[in-house]
PDB file of N, CA and C in Angstrom:
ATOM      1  N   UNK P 614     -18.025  -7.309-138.943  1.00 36.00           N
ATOM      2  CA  UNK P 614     -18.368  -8.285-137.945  1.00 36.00           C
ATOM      3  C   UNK P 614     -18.558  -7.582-136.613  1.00 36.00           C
ATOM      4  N   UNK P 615     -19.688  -7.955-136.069  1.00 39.00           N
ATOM      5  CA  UNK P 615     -19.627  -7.295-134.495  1.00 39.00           C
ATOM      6  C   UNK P 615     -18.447  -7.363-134.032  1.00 39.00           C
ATOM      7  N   UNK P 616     -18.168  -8.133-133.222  1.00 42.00           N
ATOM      8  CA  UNK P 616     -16.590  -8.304-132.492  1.00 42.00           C
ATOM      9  C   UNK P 616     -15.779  -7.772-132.965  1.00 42.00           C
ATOM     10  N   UNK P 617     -15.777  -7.203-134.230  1.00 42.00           N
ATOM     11  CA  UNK P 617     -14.375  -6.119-134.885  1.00 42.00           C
ATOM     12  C   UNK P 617     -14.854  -4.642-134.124  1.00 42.00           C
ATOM     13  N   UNK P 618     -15.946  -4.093-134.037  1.00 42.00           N
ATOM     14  CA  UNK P 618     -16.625  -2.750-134.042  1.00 42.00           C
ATOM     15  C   UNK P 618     -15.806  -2.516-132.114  1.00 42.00           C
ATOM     16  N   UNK P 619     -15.220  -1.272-132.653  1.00 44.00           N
ATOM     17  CA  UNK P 619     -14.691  -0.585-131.275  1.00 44.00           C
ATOM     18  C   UNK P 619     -15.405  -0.156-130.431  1.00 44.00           C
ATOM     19  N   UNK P 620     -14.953  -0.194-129.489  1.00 43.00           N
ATOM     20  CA  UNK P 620     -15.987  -0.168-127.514  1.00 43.00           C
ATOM     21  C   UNK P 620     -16.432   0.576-127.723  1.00 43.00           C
ATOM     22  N   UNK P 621     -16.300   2.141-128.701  1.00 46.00           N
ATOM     23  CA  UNK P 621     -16.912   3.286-128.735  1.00 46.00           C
ATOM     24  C   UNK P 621     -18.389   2.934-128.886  1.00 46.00           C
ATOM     25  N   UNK P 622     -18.354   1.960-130.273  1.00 44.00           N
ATOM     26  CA  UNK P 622     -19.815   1.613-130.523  1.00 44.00           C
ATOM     27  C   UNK P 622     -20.280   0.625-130.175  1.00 44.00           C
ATOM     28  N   UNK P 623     -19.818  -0.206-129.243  1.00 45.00           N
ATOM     29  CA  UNK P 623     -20.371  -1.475-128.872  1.00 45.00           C
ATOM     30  C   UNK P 623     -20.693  -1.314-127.207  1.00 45.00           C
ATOM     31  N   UNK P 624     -20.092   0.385-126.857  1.00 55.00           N
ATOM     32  CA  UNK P 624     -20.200   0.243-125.459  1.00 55.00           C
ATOM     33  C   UNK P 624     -19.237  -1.000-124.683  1.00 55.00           C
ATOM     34  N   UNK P 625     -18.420  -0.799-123.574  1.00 68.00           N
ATOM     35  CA  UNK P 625     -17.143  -1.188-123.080  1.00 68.00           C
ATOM     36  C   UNK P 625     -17.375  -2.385-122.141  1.00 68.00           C
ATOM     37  N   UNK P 626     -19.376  -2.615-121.566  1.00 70.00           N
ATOM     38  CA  UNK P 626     -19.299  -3.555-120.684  1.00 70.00           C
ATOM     39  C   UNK P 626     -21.138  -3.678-121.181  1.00 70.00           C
ATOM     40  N   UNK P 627     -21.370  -4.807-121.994  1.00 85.00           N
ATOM     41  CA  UNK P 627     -22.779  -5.307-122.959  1.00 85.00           C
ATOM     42  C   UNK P 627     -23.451  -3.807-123.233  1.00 85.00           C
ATOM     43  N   UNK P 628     -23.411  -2.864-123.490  1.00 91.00           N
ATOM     44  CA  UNK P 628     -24.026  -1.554-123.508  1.00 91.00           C
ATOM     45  C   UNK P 628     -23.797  -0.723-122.859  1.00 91.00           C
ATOM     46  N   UNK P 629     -22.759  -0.835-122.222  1.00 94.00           N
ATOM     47  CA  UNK P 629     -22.569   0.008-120.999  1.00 94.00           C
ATOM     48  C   UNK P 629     -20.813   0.555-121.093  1.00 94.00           C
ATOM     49  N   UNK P 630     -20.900   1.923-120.820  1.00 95.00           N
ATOM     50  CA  UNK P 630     -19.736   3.015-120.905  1.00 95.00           C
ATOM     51  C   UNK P 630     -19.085   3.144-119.661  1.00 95.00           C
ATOM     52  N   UNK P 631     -17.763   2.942-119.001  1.00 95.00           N
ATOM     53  CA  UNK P 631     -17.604   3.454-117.473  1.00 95.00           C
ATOM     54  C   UNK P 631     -17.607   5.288-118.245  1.00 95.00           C
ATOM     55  N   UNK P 632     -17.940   6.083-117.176  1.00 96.00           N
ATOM     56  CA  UNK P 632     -17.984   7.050-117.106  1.00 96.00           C
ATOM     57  C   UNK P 632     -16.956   7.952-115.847  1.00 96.00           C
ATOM     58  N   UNK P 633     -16.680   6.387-115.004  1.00 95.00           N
ATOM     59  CA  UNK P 633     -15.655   7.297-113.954  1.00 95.00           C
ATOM     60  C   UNK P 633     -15.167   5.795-113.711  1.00 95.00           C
ATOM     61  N   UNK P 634     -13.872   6.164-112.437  1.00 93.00           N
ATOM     62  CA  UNK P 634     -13.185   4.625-111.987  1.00 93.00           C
ATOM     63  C   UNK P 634     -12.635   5.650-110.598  1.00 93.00           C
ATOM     64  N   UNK P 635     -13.059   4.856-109.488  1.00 92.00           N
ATOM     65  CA  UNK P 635     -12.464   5.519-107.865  1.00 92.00           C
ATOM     66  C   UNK P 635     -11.828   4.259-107.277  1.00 92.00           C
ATOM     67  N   UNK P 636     -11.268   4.000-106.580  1.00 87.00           N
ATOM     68  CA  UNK P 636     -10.665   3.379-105.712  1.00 87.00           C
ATOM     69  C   UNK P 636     -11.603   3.031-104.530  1.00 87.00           C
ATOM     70  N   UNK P 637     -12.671   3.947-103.924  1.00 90.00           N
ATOM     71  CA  UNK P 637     -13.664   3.588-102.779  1.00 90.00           C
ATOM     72  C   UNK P 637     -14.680   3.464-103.450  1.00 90.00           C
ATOM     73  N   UNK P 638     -15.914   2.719-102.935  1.00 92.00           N
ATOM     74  CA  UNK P 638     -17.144   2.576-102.964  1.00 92.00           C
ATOM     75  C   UNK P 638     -18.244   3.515-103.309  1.00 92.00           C
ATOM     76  N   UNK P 639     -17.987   4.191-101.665  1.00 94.00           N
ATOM     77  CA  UNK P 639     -18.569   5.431-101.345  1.00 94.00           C
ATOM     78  C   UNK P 639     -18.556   7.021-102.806  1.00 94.00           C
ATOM     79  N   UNK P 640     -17.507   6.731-103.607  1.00 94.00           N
ATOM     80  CA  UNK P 640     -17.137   7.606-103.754  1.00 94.00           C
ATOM     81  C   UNK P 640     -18.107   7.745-105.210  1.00 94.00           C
ATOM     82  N   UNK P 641     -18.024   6.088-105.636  1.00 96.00           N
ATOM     83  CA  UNK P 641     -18.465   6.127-107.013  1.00 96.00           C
ATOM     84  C   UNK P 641     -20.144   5.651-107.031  1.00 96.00           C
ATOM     85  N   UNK P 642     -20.781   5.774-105.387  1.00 96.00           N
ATOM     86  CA  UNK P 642     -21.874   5.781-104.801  1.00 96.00           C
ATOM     87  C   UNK P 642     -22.228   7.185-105.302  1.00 96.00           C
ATOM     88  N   UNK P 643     -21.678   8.135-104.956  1.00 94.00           N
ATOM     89  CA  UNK P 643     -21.997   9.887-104.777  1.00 94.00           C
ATOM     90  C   UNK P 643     -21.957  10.110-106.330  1.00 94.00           C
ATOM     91  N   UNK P 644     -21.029   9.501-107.403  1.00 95.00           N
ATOM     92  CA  UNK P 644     -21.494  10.180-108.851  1.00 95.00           C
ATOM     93  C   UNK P 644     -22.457   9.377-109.025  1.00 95.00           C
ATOM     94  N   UNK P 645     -22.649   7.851-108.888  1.00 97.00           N
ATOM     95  CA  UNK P 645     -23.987   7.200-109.766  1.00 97.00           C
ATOM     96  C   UNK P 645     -25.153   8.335-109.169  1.00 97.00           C
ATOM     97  N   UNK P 646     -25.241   8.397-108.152  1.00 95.00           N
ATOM     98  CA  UNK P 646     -26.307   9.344-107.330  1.00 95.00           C
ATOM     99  C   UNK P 646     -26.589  10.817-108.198  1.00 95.00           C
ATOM    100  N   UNK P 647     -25.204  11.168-108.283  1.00 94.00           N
ATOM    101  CA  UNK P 647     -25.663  12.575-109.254  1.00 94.00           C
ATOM    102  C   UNK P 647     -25.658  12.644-110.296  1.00 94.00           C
ATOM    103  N   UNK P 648     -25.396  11.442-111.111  1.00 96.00           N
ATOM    104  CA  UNK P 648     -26.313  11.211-112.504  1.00 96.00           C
ATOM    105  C   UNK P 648     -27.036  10.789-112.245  1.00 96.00           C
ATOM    106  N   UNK P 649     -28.073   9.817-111.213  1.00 96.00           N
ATOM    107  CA  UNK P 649     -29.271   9.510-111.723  1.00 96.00           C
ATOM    108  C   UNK P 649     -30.489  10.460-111.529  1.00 96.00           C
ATOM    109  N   UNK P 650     -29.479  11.751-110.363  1.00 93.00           N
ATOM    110  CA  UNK P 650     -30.242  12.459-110.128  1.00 93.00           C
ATOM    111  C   UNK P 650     -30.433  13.868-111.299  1.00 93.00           C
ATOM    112  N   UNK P 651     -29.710  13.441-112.176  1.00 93.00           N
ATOM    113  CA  UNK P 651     -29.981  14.662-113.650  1.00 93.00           C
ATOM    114  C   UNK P 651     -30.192  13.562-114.522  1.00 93.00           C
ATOM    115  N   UNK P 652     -31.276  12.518-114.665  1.00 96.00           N
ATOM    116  CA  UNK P 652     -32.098  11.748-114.879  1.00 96.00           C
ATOM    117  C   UNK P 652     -31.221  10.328-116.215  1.00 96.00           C
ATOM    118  N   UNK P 653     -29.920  10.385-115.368  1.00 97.00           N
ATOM    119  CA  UNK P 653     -29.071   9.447-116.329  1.00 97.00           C
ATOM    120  C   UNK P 653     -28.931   8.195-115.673  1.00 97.00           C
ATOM    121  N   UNK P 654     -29.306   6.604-115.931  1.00 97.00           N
ATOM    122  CA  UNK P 654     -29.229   5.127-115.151  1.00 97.00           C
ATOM    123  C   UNK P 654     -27.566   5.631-115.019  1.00 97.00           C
ATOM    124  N   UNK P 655     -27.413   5.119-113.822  1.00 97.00           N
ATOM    125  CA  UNK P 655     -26.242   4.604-114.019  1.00 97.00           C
ATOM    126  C   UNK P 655     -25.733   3.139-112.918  1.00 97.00           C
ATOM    127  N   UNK P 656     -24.616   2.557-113.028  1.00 96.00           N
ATOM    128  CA  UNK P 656     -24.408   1.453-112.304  1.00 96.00           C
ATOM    129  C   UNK P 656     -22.848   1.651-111.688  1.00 96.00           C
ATOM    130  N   UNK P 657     -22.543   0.777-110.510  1.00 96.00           N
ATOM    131  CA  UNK P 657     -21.635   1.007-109.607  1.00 96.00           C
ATOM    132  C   UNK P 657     -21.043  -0.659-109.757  1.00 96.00           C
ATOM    133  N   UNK P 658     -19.756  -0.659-110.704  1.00 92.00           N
ATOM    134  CA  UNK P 658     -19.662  -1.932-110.693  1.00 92.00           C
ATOM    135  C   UNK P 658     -18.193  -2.386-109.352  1.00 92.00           C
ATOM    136  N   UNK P 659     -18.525  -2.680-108.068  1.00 90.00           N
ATOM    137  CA  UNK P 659     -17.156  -2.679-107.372  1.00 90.00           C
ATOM    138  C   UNK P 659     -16.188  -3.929-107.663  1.00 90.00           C
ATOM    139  N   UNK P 660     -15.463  -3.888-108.305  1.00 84.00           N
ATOM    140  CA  UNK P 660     -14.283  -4.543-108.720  1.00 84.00           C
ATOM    141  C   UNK P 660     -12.680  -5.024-107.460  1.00 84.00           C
ATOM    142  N   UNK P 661     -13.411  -4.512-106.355  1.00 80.00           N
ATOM    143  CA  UNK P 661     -11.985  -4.676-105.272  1.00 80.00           C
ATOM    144  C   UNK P 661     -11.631  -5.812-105.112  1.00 80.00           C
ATOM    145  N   UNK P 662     -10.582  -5.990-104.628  1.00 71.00           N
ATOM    146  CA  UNK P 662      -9.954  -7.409-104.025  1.00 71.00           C
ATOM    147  C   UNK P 662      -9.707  -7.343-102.903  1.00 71.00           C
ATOM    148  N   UNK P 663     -10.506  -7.771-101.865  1.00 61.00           N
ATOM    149  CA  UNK P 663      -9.863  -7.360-100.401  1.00 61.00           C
ATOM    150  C   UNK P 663      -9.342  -8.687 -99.851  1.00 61.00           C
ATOM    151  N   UNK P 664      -8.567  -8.482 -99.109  1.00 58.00           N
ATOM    152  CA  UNK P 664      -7.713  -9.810 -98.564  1.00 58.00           C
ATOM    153  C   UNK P 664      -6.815  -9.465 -97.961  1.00 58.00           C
ATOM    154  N   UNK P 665      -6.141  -9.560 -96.258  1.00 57.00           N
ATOM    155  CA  UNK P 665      -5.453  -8.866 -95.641  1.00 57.00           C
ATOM    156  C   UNK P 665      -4.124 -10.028 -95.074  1.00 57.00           C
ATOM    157  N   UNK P 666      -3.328  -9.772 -95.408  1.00 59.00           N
ATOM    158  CA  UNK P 666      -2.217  -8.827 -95.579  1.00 59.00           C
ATOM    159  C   UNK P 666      -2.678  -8.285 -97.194  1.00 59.00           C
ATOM    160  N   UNK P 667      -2.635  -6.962 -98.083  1.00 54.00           N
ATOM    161  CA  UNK P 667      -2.850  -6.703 -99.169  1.00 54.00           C
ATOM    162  C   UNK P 667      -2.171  -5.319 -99.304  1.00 54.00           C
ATOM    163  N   UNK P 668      -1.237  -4.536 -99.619  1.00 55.00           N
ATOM    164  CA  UNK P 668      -1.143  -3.388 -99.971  1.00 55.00           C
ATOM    165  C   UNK P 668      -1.819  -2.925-100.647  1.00 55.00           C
ATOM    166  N   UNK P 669      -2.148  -1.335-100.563  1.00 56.00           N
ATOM    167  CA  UNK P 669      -3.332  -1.020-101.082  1.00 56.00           C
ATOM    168  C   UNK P 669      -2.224  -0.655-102.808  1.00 56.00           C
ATOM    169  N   UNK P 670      -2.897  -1.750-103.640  1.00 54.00           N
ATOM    170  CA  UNK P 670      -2.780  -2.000-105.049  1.00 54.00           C
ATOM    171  C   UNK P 670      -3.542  -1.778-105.999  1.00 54.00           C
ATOM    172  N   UNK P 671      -3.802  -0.552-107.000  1.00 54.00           N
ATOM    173  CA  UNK P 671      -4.652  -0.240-107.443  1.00 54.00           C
ATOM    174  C   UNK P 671      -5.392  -0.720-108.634  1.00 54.00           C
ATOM    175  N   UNK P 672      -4.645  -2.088-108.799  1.00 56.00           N
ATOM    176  CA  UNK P 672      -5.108  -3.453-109.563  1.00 56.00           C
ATOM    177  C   UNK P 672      -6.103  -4.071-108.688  1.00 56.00           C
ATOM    178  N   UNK P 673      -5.848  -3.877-107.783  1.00 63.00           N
ATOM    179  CA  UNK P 673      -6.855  -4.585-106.442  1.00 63.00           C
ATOM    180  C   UNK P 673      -8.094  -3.729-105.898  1.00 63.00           C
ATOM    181  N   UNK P 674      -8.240  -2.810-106.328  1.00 74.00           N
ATOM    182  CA  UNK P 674      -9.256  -1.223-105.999  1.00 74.00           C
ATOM    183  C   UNK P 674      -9.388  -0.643-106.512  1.00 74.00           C
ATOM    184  N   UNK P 675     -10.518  -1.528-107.801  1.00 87.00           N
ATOM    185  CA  UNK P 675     -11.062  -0.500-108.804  1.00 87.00           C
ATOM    186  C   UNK P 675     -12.766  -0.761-108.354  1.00 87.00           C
ATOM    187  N   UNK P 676     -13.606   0.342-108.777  1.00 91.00           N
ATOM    188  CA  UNK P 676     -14.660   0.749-108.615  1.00 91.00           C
ATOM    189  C   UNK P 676     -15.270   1.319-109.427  1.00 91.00           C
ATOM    190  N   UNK P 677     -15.926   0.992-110.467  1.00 93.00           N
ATOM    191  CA  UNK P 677     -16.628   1.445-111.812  1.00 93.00           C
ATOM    192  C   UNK P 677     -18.028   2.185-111.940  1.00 93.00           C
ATOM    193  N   UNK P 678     -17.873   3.063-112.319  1.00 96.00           N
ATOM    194  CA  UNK P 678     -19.353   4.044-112.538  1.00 96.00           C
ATOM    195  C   UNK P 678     -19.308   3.713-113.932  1.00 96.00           C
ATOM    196  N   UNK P 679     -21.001   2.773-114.466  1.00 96.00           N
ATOM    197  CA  UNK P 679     -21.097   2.394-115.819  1.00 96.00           C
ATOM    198  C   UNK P 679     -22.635   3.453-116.196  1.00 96.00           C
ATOM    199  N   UNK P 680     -22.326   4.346-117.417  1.00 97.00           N
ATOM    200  CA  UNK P 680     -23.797   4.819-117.931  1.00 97.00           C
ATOM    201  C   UNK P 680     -24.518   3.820-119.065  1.00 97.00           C
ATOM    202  N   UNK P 681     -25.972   3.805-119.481  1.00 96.00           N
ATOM    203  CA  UNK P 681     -25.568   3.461-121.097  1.00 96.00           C
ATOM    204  C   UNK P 681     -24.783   4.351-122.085  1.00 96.00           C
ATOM    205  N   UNK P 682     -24.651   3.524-122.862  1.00 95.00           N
ATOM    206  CA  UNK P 682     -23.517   3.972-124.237  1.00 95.00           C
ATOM    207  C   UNK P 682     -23.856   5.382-124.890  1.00 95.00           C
ATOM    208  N   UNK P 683     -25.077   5.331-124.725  1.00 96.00           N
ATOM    209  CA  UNK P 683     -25.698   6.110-125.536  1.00 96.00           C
ATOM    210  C   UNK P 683     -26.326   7.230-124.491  1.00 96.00           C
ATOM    211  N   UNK P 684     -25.721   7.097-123.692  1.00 96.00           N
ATOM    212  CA  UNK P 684     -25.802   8.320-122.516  1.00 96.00           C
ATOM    213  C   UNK P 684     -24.370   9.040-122.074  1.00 96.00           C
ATOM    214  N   UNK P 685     -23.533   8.367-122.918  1.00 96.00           N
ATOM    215  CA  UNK P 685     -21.946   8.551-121.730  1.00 96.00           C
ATOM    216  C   UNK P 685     -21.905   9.743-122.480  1.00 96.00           C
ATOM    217  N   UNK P 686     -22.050  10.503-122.993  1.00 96.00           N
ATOM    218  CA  UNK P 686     -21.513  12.348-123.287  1.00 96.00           C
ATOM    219  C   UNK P 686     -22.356  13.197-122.660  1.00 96.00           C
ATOM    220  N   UNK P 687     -23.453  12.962-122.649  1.00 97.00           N
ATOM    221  CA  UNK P 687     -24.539  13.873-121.162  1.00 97.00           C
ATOM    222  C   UNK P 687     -23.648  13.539-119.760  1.00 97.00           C
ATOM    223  N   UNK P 688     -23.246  12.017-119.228  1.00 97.00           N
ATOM    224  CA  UNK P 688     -23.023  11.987-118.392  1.00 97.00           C
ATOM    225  C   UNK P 688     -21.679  12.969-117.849  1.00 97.00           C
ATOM    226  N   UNK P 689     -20.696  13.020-118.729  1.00 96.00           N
ATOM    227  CA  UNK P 689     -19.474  13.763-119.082  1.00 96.00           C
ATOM    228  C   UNK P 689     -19.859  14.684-118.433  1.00 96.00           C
ATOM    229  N   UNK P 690     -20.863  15.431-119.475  1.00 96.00           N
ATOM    230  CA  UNK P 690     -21.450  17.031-119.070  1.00 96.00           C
ATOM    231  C   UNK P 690     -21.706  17.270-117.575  1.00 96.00           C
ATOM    232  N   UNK P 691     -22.238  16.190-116.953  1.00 95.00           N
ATOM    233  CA  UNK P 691     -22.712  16.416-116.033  1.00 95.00           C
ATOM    234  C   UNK P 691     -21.672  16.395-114.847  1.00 95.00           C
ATOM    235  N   UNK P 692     -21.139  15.419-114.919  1.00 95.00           N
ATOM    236  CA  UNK P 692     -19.695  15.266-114.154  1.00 95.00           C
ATOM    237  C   UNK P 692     -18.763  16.355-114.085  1.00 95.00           C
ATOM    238  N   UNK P 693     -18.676  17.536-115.155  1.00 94.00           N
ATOM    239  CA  UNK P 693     -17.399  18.137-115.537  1.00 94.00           C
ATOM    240  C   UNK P 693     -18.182  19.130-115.099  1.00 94.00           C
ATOM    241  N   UNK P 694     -19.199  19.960-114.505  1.00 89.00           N
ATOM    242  CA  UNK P 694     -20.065  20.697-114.202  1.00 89.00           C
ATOM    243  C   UNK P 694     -21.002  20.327-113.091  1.00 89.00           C
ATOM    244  N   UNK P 695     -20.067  20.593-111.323  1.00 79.00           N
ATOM    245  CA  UNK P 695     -20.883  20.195-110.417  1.00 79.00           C
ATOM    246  C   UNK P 695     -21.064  21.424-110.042  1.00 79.00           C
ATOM    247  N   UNK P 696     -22.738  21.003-109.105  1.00 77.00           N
ATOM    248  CA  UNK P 696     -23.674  22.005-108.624  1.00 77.00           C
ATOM    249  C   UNK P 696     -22.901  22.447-107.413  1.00 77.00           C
ATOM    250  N   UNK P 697     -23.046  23.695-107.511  1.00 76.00           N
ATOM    251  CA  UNK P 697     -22.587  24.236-106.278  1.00 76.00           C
ATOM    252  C   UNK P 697     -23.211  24.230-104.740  1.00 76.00           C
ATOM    253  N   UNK P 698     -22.677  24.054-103.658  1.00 69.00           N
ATOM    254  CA  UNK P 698     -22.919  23.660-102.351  1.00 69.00           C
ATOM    255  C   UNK P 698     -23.840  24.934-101.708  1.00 69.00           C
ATOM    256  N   UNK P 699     -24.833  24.324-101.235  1.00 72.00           N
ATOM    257  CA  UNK P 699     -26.045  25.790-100.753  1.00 72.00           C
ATOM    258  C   UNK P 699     -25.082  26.463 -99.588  1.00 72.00           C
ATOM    259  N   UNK P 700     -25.887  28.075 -99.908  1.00 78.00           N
ATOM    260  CA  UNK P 700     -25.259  28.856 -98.622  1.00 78.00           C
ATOM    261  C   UNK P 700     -25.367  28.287 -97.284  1.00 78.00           C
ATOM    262  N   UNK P 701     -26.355  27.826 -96.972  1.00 74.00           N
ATOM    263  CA  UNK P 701     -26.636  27.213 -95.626  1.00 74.00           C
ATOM    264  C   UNK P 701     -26.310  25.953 -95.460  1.00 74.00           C
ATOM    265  N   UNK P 702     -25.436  25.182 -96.352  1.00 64.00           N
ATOM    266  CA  UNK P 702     -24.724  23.826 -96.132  1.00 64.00           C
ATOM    267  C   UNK P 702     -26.095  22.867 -96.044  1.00 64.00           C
ATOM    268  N   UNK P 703     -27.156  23.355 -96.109  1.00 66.00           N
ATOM    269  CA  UNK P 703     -28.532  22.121 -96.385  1.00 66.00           C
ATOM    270  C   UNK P 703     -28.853  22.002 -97.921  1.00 66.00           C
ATOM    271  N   UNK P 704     -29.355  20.809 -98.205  1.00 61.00           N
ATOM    272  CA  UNK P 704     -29.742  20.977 -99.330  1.00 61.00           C
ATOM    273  C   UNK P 704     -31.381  20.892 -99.138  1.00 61.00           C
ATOM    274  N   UNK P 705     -32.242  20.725-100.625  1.00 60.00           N
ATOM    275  CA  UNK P 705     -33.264  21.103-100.561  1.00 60.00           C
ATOM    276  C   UNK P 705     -34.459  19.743-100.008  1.00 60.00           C
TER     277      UNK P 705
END
């Protein structure tokens, strides 16, 4: 039955793998960016709860980097192997 088959193969969110989880925005802005820029979709799902008075609760500040399913082990690769920063601090 579908609904028995594990997230592995059904993908964890309709086809879709998180590939990372940050606490800021910004942060899980900069990986979707450098997978899509080694030619992988990816999506930024922000999950926060903001509301003040709030301690920062990390039930309350999650931030999801989603690939497709069938991309999340390239994306791995790519993540676990960043490009190194140019001599001249510019990029190209």
């Amino acid at each position: 039955m579908a609904g028995d088959e594990p997230a592995e193969s059904t993908g964890s969110h309709g086809g879709w793998d998180q590939v990372a989880e940050t606490a800021q925005i910004f942060e899980a802005e900069l990986i979707a960016l450098r997978l899509r820029g080694s030619g992988i979709e990816a999506e930024v799902v922000d999950q926060t709860f903001n509301q003040e008075p709030l301690p920062n609760v990390r039930a309350f500040a999650v931030v999801r980097v989603l690939v497709p399913k069938e991309r999340l082990a390239e994306a791995r690769r790519v993540l676990d192997h960043p490009e190194p920063l140019p001599e001249d601090g510019e990029s190209e």
